[in-house]
JSON list of C-alpha atoms and ligand atoms in Angstrom, two decimals:
[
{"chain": "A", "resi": 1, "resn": "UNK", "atom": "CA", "xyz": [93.19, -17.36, 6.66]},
{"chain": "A", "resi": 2, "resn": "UNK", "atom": "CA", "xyz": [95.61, -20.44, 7.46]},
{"chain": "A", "resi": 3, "resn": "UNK", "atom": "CA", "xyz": [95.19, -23.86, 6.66]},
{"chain": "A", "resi": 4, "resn": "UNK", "atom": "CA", "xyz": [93.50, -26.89, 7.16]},
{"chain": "A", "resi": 5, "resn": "UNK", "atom": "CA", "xyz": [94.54, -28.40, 10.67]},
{"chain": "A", "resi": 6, "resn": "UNK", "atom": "CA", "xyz": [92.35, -30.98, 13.08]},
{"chain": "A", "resi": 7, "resn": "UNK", "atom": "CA", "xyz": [89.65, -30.38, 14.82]},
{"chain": "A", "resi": 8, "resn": "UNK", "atom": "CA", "xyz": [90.34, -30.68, 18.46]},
{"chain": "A", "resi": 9, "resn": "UNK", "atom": "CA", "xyz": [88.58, -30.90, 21.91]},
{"chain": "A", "resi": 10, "resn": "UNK", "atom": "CA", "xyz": [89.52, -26.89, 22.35]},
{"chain": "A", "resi": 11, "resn": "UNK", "atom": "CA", "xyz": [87.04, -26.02, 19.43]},
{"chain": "A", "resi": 12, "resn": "UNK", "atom": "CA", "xyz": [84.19, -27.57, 20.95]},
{"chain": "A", "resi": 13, "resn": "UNK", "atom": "CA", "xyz": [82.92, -24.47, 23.02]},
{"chain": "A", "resi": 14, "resn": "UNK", "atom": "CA", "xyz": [83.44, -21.83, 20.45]},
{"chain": "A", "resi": 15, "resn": "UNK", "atom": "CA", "xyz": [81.92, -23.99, 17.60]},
{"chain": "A", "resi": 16, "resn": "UNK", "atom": "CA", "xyz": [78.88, -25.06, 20.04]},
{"chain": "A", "resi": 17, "resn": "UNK", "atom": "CA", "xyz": [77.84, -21.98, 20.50]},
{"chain": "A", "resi": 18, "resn": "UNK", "atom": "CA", "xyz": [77.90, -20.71, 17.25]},
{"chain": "A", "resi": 19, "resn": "UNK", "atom": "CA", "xyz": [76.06, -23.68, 15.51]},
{"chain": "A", "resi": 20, "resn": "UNK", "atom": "CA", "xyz": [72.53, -22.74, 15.42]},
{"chain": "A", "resi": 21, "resn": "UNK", "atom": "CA", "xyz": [73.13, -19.36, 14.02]},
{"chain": "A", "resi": 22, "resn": "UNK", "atom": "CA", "xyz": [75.23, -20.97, 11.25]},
{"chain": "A", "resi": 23, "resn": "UNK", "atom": "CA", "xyz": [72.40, -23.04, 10.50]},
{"chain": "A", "resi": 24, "resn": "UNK", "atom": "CA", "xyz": [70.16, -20.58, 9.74]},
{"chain": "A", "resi": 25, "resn": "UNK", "atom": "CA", "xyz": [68.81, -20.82, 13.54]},
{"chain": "A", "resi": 26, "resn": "UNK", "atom": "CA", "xyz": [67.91, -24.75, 13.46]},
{"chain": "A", "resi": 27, "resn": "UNK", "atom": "CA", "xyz": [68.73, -26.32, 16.34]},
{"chain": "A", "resi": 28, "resn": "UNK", "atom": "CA", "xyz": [71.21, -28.24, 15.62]},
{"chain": "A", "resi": 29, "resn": "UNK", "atom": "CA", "xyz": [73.93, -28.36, 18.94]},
{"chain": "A", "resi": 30, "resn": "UNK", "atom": "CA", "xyz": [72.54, -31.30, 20.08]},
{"chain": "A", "resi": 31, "resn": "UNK", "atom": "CA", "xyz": [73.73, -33.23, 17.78]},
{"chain": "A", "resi": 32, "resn": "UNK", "atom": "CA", "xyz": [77.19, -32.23, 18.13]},
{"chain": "A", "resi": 33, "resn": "UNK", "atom": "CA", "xyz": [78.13, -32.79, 20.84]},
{"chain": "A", "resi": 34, "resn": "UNK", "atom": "CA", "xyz": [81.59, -32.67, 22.89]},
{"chain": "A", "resi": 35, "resn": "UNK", "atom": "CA", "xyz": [82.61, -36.20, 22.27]},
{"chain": "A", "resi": 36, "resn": "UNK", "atom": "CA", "xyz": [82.44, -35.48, 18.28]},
{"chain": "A", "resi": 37, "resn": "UNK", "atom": "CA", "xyz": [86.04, -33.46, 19.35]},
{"chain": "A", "resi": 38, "resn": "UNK", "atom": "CA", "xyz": [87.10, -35.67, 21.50]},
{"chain": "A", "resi": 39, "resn": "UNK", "atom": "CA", "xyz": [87.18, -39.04, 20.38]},
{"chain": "A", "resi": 40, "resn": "UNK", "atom": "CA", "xyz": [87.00, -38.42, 16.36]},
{"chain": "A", "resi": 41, "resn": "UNK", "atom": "CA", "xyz": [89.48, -35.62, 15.81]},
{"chain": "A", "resi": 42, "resn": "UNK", "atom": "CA", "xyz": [91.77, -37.79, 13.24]},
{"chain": "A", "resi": 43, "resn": "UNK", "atom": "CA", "xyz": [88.84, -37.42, 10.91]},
{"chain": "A", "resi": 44, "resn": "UNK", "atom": "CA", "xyz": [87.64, -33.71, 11.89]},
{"chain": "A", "resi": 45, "resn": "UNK", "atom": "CA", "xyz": [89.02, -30.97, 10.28]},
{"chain": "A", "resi": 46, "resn": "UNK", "atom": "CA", "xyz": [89.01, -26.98, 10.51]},
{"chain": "A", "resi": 47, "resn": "UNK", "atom": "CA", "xyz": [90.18, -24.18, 8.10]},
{"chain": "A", "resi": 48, "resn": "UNK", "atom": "CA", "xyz": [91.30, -21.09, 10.53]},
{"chain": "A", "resi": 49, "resn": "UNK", "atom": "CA", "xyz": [91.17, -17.19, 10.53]},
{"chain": "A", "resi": 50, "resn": "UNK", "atom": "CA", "xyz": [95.01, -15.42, 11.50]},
{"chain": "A", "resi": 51, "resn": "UNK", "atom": "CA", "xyz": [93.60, -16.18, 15.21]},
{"chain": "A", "resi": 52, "resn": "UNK", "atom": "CA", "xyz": [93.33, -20.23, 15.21]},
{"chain": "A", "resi": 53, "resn": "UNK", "atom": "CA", "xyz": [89.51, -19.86, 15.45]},
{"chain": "A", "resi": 54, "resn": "UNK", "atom": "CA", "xyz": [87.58, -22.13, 13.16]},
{"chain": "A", "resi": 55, "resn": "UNK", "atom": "CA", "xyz": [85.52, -20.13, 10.04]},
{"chain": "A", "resi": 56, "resn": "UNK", "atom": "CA", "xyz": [84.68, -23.58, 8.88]},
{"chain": "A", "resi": 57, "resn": "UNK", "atom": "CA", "xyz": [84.87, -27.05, 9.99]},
{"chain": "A", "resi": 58, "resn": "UNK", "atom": "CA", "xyz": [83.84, -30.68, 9.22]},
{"chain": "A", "resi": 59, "resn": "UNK", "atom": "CA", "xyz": [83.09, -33.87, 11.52]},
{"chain": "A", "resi": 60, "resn": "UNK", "atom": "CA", "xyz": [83.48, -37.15, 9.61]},
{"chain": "A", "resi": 61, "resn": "UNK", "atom": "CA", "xyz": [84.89, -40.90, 10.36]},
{"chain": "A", "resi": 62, "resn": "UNK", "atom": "CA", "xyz": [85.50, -44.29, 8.54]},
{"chain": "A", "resi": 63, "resn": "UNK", "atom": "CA", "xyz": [82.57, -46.41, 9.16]},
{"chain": "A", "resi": 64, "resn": "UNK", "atom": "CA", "xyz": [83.84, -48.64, 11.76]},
{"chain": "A", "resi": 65, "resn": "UNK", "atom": "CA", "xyz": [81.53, -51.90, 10.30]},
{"chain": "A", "resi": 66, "resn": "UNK", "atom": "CA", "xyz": [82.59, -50.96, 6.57]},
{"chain": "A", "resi": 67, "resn": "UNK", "atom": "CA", "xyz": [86.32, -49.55, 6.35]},
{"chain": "A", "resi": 68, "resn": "UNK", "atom": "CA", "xyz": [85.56, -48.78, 2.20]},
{"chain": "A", "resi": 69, "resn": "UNK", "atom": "CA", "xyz": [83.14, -46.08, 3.34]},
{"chain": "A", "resi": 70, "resn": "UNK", "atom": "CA", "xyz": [83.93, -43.16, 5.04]},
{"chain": "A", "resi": 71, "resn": "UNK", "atom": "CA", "xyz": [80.81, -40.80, 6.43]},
{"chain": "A", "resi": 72, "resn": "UNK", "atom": "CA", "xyz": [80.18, -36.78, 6.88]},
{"chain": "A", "resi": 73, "resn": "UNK", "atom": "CA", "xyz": [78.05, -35.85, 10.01]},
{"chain": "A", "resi": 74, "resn": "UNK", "atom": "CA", "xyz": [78.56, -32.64, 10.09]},
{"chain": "A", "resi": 75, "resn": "UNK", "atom": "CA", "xyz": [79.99, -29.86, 7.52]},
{"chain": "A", "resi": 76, "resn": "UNK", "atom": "CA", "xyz": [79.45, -25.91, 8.47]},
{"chain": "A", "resi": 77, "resn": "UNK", "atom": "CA", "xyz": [81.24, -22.31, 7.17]},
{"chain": "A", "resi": 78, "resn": "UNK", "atom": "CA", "xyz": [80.87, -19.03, 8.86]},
{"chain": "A", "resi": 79, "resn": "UNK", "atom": "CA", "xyz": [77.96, -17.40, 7.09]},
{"chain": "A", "resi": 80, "resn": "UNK", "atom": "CA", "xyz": [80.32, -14.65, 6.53]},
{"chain": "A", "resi": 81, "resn": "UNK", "atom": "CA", "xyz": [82.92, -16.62, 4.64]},
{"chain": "A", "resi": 82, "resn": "UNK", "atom": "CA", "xyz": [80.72, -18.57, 2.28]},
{"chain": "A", "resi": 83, "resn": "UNK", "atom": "CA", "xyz": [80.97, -18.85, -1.50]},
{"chain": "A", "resi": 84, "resn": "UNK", "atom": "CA", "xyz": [84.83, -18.95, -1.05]},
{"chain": "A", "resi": 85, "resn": "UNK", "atom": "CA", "xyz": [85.57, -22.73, -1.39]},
{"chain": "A", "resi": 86, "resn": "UNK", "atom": "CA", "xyz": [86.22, -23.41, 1.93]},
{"chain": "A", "resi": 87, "resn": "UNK", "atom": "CA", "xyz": [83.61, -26.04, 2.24]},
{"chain": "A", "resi": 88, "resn": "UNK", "atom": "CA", "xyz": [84.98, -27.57, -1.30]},
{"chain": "A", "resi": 89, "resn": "UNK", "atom": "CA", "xyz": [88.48, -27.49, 0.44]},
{"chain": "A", "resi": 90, "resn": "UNK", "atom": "CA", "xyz": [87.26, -29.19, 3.73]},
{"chain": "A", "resi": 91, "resn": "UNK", "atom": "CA", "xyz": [86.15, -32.08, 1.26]},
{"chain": "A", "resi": 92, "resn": "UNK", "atom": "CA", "xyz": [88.85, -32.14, -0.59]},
{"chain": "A", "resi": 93, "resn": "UNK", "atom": "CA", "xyz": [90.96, -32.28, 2.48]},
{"chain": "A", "resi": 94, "resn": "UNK", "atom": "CA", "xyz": [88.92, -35.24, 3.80]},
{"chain": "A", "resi": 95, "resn": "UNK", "atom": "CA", "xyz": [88.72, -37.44, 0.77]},
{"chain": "A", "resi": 96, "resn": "UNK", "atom": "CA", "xyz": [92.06, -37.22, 0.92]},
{"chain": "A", "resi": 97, "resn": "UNK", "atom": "CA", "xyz": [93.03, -38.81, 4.67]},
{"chain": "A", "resi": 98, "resn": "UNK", "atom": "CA", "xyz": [90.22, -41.03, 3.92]},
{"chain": "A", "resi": 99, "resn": "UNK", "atom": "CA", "xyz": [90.95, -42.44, 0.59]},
{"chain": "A", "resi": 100, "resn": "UNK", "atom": "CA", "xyz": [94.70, -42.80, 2.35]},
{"chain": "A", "resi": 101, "resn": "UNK", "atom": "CA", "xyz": [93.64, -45.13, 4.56]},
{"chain": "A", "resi": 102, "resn": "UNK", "atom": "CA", "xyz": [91.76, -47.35, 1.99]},
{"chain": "A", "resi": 103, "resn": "UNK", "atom": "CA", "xyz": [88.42, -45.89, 1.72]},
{"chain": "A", "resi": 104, "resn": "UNK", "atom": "CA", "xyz": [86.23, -45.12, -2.09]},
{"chain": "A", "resi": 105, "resn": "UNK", "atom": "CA", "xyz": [82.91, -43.85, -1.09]},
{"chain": "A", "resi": 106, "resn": "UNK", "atom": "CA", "xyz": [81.80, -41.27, 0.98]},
{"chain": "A", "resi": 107, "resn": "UNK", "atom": "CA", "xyz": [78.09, -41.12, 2.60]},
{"chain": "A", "resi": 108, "resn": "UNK", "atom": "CA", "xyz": [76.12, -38.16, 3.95]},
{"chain": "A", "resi": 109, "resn": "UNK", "atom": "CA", "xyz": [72.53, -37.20, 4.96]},
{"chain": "A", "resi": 110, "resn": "UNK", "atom": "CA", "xyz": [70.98, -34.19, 5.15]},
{"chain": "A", "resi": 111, "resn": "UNK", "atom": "CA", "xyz": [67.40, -32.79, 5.11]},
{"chain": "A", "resi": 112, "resn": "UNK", "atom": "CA", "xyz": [65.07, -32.68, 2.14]},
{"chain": "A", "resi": 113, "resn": "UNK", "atom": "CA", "xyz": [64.76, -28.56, 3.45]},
{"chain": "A", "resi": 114, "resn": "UNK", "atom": "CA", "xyz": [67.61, -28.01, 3.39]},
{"chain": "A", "resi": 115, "resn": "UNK", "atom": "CA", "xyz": [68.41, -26.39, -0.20]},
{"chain": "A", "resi": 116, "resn": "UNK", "atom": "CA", "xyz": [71.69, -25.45, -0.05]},
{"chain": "A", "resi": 117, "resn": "UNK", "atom": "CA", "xyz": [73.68, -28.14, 1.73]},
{"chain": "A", "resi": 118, "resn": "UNK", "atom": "CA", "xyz": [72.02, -30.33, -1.15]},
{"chain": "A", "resi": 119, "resn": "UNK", "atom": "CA", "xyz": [73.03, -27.74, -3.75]},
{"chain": "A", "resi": 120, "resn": "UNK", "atom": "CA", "xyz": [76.73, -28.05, -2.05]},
{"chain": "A", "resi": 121, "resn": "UNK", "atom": "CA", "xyz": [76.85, -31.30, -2.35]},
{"chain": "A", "resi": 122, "resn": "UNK", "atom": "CA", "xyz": [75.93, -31.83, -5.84]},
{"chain": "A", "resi": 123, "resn": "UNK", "atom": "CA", "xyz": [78.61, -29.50, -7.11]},
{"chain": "A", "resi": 124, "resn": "UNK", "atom": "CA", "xyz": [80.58, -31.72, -5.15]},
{"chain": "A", "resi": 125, "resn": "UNK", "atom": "CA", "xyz": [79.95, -34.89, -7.00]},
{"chain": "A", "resi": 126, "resn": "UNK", "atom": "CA", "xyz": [77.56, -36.56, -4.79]},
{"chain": "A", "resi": 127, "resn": "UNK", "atom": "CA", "xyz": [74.58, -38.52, -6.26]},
{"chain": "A", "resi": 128, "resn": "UNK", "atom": "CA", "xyz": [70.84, -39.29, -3.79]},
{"chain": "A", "resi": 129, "resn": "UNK", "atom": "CA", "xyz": [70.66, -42.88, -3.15]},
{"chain": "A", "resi": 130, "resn": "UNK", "atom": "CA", "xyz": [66.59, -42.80, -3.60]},
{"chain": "A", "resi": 131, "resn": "UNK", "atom": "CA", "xyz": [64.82, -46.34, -0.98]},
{"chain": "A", "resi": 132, "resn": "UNK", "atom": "CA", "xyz": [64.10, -47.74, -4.59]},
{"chain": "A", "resi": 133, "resn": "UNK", "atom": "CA", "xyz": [68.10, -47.72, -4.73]},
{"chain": "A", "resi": 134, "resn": "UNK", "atom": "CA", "xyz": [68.00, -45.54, -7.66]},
{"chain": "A", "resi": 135, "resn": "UNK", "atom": "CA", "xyz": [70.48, -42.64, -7.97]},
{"chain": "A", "resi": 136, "resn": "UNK", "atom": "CA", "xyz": [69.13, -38.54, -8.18]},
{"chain": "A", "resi": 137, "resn": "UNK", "atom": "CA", "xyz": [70.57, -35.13, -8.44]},
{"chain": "A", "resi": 138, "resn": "UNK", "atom": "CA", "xyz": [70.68, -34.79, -4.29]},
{"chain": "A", "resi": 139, "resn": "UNK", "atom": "CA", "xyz": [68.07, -31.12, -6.02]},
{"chain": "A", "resi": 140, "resn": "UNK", "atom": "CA", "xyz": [66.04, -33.70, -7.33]},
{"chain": "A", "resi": 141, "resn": "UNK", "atom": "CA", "xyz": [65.80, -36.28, -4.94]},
{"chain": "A", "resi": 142, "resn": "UNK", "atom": "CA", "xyz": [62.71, -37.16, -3.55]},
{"chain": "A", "resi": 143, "resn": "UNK", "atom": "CA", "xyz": [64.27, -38.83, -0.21]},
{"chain": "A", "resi": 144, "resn": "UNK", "atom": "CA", "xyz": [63.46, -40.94, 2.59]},
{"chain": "A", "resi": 145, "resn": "UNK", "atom": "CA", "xyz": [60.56, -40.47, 4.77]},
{"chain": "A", "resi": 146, "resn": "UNK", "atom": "CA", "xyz": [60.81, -40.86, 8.47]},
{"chain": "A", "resi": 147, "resn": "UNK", "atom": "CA", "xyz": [64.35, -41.74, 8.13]},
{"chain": "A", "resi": 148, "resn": "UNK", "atom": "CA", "xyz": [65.77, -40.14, 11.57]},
{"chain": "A", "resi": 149, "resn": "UNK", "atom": "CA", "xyz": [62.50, -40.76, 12.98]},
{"chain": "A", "resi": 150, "resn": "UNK", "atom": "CA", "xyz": [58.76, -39.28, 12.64]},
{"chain": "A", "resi": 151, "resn": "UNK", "atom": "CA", "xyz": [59.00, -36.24, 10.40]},
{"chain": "A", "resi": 152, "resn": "UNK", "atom": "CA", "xyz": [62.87, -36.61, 10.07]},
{"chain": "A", "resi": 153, "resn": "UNK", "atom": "CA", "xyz": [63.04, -37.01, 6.56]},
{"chain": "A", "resi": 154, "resn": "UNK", "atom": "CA", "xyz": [66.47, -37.19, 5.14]},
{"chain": "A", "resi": 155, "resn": "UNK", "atom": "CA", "xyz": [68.16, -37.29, 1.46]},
{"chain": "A", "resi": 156, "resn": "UNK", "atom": "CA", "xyz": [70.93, -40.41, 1.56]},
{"chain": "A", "resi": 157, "resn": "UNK", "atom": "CA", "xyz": [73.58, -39.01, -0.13]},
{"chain": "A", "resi": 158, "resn": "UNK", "atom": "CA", "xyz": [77.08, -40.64, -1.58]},
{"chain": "A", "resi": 159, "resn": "UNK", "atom": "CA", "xyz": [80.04, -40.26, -3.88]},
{"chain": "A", "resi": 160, "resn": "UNK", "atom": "CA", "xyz": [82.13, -42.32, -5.30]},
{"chain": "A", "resi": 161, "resn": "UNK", "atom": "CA", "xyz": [85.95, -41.34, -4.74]},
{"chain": "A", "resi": 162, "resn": "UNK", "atom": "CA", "xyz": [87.51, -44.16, -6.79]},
{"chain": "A", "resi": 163, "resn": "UNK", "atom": "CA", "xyz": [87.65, -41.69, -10.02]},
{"chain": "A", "resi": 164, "resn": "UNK", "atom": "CA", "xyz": [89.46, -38.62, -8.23]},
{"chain": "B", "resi": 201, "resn": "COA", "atom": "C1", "xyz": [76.85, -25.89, 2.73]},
{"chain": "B", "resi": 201, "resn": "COA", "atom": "C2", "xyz": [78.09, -25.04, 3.13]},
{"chain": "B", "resi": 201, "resn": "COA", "atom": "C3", "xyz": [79.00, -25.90, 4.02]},
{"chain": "B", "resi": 201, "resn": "COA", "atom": "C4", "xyz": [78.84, -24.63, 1.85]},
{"chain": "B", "resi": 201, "resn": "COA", "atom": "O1", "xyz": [80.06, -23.99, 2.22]},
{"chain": "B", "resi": 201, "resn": "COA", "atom": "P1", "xyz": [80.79, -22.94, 1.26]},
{"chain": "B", "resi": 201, "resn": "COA", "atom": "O2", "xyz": [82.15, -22.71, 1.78]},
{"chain": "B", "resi": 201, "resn": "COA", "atom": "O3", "xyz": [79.92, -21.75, 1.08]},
{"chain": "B", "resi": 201, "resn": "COA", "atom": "O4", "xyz": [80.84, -23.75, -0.13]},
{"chain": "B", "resi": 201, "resn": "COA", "atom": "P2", "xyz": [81.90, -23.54, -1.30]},
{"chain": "B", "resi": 201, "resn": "COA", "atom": "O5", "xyz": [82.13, -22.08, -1.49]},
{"chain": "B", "resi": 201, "resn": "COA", "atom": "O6", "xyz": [83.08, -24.40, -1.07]},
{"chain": "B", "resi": 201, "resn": "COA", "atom": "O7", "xyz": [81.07, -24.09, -2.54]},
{"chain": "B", "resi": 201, "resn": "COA", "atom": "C5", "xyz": [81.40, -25.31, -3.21]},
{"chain": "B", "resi": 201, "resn": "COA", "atom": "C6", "xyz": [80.41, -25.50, -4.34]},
{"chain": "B", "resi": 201, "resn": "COA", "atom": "O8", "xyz": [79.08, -25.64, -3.81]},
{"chain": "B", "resi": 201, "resn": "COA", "atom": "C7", "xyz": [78.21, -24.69, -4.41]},
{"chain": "B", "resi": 201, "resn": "COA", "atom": "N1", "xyz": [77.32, -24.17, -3.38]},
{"chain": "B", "resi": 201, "resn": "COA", "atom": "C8", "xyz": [77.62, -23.91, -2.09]},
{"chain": "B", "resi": 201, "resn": "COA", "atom": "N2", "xyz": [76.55, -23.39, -1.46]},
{"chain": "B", "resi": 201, "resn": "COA", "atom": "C9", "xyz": [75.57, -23.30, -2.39]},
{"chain": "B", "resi": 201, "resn": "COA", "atom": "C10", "xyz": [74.22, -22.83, -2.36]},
{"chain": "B", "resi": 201, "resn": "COA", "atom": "N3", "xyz": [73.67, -22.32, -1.25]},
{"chain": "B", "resi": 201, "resn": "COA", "atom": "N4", "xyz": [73.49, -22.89, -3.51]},
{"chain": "B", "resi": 201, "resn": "COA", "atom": "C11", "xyz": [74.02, -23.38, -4.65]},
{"chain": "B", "resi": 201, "resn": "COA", "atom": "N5", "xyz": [75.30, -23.85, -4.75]},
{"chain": "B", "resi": 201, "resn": "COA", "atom": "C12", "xyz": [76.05, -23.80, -3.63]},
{"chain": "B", "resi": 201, "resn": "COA", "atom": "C13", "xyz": [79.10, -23.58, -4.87]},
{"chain": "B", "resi": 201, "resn": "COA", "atom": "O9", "xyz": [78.52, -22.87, -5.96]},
{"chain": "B", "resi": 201, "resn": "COA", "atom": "C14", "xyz": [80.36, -24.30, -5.28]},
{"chain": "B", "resi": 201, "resn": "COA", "atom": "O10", "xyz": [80.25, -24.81, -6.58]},
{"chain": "B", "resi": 201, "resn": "COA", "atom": "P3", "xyz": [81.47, -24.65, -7.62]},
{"chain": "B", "resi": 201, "resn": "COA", "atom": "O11", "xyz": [82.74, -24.99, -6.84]},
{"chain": "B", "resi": 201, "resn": "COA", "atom": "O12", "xyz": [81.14, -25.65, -8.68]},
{"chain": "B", "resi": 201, "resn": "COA", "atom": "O13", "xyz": [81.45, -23.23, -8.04]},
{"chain": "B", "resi": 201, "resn": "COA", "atom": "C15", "xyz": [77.65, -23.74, 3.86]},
{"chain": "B", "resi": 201, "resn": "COA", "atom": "O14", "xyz": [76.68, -23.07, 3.08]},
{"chain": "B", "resi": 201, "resn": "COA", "atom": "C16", "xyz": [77.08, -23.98, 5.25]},
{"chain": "B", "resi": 201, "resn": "COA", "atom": "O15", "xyz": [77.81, -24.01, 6.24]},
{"chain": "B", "resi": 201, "resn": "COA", "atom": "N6", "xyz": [75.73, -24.11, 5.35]},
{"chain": "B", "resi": 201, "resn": "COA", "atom": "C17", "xyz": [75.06, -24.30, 6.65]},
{"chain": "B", "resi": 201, "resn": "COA", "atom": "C18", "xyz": [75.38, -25.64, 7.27]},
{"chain": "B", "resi": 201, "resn": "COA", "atom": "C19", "xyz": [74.89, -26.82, 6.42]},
{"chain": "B", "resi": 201, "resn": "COA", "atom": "O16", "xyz": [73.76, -26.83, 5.94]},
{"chain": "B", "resi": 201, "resn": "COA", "atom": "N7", "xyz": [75.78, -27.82, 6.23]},
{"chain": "B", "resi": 201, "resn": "COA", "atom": "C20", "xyz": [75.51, -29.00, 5.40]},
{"chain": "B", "resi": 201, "resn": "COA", "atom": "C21", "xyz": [74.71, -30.05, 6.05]},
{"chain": "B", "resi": 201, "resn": "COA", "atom": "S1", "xyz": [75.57, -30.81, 7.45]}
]
């Protein structure tokens, strides 16, 4: 395995085609699509195998109407390489270009279904903003309903990176 390095334009078909399947067979290309590699690579990251090819990767950005506040679209690992800390190290590696260029919160959603990434997150630090603006374990949270649209209900998730 080598390092961390950007994500570029040249990932875009392998990682397209594999994104479904890492999802557990959501569909989920859609919302990636090419100009995620293209036009946001200085906040997109990807930890390699010996061969370049991403086992793990993560699409994020600086809000662009609060510059305090970065955001995570998208965060995925191989299926065979989880449990490893590669998705921990993908964080890390993000807070870290983020919180260099003046930012102390990060902000994710994900779906109330989806178990693990809320799991992942929690061990991570983050905390569920609940509508009441209440905080939650992101496992406890009860979420936002209709949030991406009808049926799209989505846990608000955030941490704060101003005690790393
Ligand atoms: C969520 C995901 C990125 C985690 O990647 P990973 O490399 O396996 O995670 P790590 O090994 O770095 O785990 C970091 C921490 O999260 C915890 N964690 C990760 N997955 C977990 C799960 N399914 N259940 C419980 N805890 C979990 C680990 O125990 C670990 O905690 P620790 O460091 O305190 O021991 C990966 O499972 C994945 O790609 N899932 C499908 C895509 C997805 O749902 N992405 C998130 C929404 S965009």
């Amino acid at each position: 395995m080598i390092g961390i390095t950007q994500l570029t334009e040249a990932d875009f078909d392998y990682l397209s085609a594999r994104l479904d399947e890492w999802w557990g067979g959501r569909s989920m290309s859609a919302m990636l699509p090419r100009l995620w590699f293209k036009h946001f690579s200085e906040t997109c990251f990807a930890v390699r195998d010996d061969e370049g090819r991403p086992v793990g990767f993560l699409v994020g950005y600086v809000q662009n109407n609060d510059e305090a506040t970065a955001y995570v679209h998208f965060i995925g690992v191989d299926p065979t390489q989880r449990g490893r800390g590669l998705g921990r190290r993908l964080y890390q590696h993000f807070e870290e270009q983020v919180v260099s260029v003046g930012c102390s919160n990060i902000e994710a959603v994900t779906s109330p279904s989806n178990q693990s990434s809320l799991a992942f997150h929690e061990a991570l630090g983050f905390v569920a903003v609940e509508p009441n603006g209440s905080t939650a374990l992101p496992s406890e949270a009860q979420g936002v309903r209709d949030y991406d649209g009808a049926g799209e209900d989505r846990v608000l998730l955030r941490k704060s990176l101003s005690q790393r």
